[in-house]
XYZ file of C-alpha atoms in Angstrom:
348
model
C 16.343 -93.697 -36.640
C 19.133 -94.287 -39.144
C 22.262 -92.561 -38.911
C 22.460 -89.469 -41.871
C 24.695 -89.508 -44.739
C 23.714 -87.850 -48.448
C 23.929 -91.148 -49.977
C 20.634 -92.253 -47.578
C 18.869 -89.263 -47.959
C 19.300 -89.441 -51.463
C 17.805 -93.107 -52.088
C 15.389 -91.701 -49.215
C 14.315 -89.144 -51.730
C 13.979 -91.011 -54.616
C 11.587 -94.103 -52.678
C 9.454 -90.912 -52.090
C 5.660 -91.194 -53.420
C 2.937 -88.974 -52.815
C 1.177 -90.425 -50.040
C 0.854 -88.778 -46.967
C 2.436 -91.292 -44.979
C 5.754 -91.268 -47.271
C 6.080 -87.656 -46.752
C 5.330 -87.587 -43.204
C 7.983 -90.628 -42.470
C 10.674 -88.706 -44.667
C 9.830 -85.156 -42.701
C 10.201 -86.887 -39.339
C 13.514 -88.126 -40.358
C 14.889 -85.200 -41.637
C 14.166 -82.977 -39.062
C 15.680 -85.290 -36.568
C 18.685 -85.139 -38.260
C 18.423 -80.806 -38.282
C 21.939 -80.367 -37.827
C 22.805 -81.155 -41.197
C 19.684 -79.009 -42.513
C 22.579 -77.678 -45.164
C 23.475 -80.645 -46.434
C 19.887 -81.798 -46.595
C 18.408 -78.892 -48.242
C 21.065 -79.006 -50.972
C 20.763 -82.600 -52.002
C 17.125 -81.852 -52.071
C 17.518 -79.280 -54.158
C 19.869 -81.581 -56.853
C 17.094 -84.546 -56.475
C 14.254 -81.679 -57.126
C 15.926 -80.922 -60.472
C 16.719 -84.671 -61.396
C 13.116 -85.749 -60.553
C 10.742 -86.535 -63.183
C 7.898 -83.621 -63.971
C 5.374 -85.673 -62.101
C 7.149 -86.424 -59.078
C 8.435 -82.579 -58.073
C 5.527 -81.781 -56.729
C 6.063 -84.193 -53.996
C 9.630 -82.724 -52.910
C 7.555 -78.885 -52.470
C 4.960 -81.024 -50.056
C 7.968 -82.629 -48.334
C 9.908 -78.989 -47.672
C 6.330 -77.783 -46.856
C 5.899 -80.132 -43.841
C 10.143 -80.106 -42.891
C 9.199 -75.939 -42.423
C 6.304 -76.104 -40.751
C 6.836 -79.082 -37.944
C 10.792 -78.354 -37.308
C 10.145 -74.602 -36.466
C 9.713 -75.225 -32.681
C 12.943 -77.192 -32.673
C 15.037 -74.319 -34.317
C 14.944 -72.438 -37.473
C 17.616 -74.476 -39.343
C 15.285 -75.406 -42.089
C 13.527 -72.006 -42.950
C 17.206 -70.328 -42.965
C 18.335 -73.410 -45.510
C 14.973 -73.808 -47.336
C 15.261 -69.392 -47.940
C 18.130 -69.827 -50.175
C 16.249 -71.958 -53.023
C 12.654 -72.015 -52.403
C 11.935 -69.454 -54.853
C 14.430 -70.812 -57.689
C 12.221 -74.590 -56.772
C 9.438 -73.243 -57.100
C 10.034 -71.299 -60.699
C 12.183 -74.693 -61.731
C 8.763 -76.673 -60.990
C 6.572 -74.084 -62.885
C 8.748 -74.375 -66.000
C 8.521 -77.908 -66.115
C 4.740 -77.758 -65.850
C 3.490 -75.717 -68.512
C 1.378 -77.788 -70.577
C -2.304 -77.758 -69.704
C -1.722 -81.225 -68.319
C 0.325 -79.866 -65.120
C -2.797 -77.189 -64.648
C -3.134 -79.121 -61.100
C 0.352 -79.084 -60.216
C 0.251 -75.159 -60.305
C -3.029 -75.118 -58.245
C -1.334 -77.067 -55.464
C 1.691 -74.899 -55.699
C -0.403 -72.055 -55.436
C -2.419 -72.908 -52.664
C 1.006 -74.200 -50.930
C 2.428 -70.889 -51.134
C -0.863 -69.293 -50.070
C -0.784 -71.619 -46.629
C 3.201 -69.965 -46.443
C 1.998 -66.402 -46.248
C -1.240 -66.898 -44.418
C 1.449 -68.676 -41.394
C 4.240 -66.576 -42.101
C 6.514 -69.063 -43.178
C 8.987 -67.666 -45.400
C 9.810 -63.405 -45.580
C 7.095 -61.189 -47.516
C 9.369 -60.473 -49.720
C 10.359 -63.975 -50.759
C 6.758 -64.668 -51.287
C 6.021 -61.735 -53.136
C 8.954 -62.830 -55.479
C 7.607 -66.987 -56.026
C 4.514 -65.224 -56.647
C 5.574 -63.004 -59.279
C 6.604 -66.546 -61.168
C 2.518 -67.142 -61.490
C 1.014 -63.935 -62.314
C 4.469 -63.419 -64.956
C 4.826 -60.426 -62.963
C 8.744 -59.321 -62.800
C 10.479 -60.313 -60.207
C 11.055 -58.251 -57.445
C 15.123 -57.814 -56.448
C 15.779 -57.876 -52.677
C 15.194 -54.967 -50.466
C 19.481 -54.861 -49.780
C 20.181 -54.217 -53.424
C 20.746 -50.255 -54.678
C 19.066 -51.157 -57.591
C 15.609 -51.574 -56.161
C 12.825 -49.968 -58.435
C 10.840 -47.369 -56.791
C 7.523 -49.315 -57.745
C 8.916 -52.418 -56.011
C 9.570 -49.844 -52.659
C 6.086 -48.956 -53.588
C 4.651 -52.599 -53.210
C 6.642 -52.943 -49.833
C 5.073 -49.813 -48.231
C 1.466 -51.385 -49.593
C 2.295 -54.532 -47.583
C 3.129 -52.424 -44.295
C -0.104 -52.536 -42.593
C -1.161 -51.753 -39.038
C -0.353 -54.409 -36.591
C -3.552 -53.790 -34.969
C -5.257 -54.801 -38.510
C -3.244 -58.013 -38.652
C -4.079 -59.056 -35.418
C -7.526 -58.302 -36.207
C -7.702 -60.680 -39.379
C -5.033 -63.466 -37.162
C -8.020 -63.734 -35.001
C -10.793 -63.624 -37.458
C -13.172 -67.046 -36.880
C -14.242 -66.878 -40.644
C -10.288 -66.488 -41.864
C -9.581 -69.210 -39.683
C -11.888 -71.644 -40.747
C -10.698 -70.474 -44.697
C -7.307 -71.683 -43.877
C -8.626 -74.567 -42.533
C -10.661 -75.828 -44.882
C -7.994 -75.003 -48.350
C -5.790 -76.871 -45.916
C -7.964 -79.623 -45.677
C -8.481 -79.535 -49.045
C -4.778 -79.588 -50.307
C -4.193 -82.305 -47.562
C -7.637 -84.709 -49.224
C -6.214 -84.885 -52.756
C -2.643 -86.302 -51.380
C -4.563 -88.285 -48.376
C -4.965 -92.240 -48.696
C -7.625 -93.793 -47.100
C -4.968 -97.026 -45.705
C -3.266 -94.037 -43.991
C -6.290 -93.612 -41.649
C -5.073 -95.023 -38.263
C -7.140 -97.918 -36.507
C -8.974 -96.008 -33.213
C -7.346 -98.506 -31.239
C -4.129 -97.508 -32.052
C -5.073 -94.236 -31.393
C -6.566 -94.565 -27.863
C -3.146 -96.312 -27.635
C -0.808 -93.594 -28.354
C -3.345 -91.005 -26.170
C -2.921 -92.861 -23.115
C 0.819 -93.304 -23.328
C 0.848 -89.483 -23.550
C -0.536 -89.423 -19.924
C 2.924 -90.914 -18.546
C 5.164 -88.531 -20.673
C 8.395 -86.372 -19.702
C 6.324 -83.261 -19.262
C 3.984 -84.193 -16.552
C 6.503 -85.672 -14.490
C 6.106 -83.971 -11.675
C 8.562 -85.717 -9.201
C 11.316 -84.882 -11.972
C 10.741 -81.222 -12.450
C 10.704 -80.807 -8.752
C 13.849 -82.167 -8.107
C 15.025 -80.138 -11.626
C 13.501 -76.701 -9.346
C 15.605 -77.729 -6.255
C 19.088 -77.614 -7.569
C 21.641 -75.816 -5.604
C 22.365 -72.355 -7.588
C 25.726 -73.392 -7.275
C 25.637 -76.001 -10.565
C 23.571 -72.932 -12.733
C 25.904 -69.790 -11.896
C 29.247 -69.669 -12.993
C 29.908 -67.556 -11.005
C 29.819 -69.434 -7.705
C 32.996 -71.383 -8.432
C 35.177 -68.132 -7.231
C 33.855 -69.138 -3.953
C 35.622 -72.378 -4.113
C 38.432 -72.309 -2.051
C 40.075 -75.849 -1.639
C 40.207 -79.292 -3.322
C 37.424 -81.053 -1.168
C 34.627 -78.260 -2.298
C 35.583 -78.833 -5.861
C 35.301 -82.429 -6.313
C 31.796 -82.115 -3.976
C 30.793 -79.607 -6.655
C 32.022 -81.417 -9.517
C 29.768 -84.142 -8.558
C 26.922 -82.290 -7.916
C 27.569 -80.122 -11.886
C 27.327 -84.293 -13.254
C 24.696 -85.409 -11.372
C 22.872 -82.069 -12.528
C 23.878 -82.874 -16.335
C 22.615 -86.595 -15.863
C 19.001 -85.528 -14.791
C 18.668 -82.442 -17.447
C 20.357 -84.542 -19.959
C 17.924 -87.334 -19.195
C 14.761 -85.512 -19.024
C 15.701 -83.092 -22.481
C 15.852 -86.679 -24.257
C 12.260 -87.264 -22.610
C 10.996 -84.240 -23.483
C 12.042 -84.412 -27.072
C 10.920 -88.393 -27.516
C 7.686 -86.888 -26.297
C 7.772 -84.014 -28.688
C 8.135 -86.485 -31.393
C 5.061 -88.939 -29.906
C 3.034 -85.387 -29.685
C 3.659 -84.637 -33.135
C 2.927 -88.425 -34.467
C -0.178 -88.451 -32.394
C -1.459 -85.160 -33.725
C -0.989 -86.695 -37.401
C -2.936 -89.986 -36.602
C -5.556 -87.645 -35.432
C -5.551 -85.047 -38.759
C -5.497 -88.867 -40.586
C -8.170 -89.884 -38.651
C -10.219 -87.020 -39.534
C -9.563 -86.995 -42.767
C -10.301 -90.754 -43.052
C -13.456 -90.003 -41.124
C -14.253 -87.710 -43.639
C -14.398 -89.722 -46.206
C -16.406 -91.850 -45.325
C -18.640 -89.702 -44.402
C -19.024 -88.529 -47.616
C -19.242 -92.148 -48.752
C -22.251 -92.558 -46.155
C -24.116 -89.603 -47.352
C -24.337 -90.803 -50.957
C -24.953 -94.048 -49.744
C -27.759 -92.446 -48.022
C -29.037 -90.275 -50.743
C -29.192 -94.074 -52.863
C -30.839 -95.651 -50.726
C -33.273 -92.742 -50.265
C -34.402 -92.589 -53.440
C -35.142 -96.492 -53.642
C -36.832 -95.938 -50.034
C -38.883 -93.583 -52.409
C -39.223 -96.037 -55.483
C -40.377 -98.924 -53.365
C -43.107 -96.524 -51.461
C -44.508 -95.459 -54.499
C -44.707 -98.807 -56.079
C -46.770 -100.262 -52.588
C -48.352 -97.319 -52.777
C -49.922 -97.949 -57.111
C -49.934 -101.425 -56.021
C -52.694 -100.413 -53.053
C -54.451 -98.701 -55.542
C -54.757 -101.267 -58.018
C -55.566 -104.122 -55.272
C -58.353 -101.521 -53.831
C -59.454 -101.696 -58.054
C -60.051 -104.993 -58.327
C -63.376 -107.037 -58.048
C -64.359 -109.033 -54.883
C -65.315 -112.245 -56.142
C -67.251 -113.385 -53.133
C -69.965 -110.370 -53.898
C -70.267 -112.283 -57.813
C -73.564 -114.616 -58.105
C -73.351 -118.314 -57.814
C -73.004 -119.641 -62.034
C -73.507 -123.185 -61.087
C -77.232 -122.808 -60.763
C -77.452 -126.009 -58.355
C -75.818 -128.237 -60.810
C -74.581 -131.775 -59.423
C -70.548 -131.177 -58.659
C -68.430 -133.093 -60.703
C -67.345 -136.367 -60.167
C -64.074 -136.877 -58.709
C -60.710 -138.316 -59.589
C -61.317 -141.222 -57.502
C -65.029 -141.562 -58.926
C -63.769 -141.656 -62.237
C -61.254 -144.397 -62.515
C -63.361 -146.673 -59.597
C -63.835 -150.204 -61.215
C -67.564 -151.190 -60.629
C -68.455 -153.989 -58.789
């Protein structure tokens, strides 16, 4: 991937587009450049507010998948994305309040739906981008003195029993809910080019089967180090000049194999994540056309009927008509008629 500077992210930003792909390239880069998640989140917060009403959208769908995928590699991102999610997402709803941006606020809202469903952001930061729909006031932050009593109130409400949240975590039917709005959201911004071919699919599954994690050789030899390269403590016991160069070597061999196999792991974190998106692409491709083969079905059903029931009048009427072999004989013995050939014959 390309090295990071602002300038690139910015003219990254502003080739953005909708499509899934776009956003899904632009995530991957961004979280593989996570160290500078301050820097990042900043200039995406100065391109949000330069962008054009129709294209902010696309920045909240971009933080949304940055959030979600970079949380098992650290939680640079949520941290970063806390300080001005709720000022983006008010920023967006002001620019959007003609009836014309009606679907722009029902993506936001079913974004920030999908946030407190997973937990992505603090209840309280939720609660408070919320607010900016329903015109409610906004709630000030738990830390502040000034804290209303009915805002205290509406935290207390939100304290339920764990056992009850666990419950509902694990409830099939809420599952499948989240499921299926997320499907939703991700069908409207889903184009059907973005549906990978199943070749390249089987591809990227099989190259999966030779990846860091199942190397078993590797971990083994990872399990066998001496303790003497993983406790600090150890080098007290070293005692002349001889022991310290045979443990230096062993310390850099042990960096060279972790070093080697952390790279592995996370190129195979990456290939994980990429094949897990051709998949949800895949499915979503698939389910289109689907949808495309039922109403072709449903067409071609009803001519399937049309066609029946015109074989089926035409029956009818053939069954109606007279059979001329049961009529009497009108030429009452008459001599037949003479013939072409009888009738331009030159007589002899």
């Amino acid at each position: 991937m390309s090295s990071f500077s602002e300038k690139a992210l910015m003219e990254k930003l502003g080739g953005l587009n909708n499509s899934q792909q776009s956003i899904q390239t632009m995530s991957l880069w961004l979280i593989h450049h996570r160290k500078h998640a301050k820097a990042i989140v900043k200039v995406w917060w100065g391109e949000l507010q330069r962008a054009k009403p129709n294209k902010k959208l696309v920045f909240v769908y971009l933080a949304n998948d940055v959030v979600q995928n970079s949380k098992k590699k650290g939680s640079e991102f949520t941290m970063e994305f806390t300080t001005v999610i709720d000022k983006a997402f008010s920023h967006v709803v002001e620019q959007c309040q003609n009836d014309r941006h009606d679907r722009t606020k029902r993506a936001l809202e079913k974004t920030l739906n999908v946030w407190a469903q997973r937990n992505v952001f603090d209840k309280e930061l939720l609660r408070r981008m919320k607010a900016v729909f329903t015109g409610g006031e906004v709630v000030v932050p738990p830390d502040s003195p000034e804290q209303p009593r009915t805002a205290k109130k509406a935290k207390m409400a939100e304290k339920k029993p764990k056992e009850k949240e666990k419950e509902e975590d694990v409830n099939p039917e809420k599952f499948k809910e989240i499921l299926e709005e997320q499907d939703e959201e991700d069908q409207e911004k889903f184009n059907p080019d973005d549906m990978p071919d199943p070749e390249a699919l089987v591809k990227s599954l099989r190259e999966l089967e030779n990846a860091a994690s199942s190397d078993a050789g590797v971990r083994e030899k990872i399990a066998k180090l001496p303790p003497e390269v993983q406790d600090i403590s150890m080098l007290e016991k070293i005692q002349d000049k001889d022991s310290a160069e045979s443990l230096s070597k062993l310390v850099n061999d042990a960096c060279s194999l972790l070093t080697d196999y952390n790279d592995r792991l996370n190129k195979e974190l990456e290939d994980r994540q990429h094949t897990f998106k051709m998949f949800h692409n895949y499915r979503l491709g698939q389910k289109l056309e689907l949808k495309s083969a039922e109403e072709k079905l449903e067409e071609y059903k009803s001519k399937l009927a049309k066609v029946t029931s015109v074989r089926k009048e035409l029956k009818s009427h053939i069954q109606n008509l007279p059979d001329l072999t049961l009529l009497p004989d009108v030429t009452g013995g008459l001599a037949p008629l003479p013939s072409a050939g009888d009738l331009f014959a030159i007589d002899g």
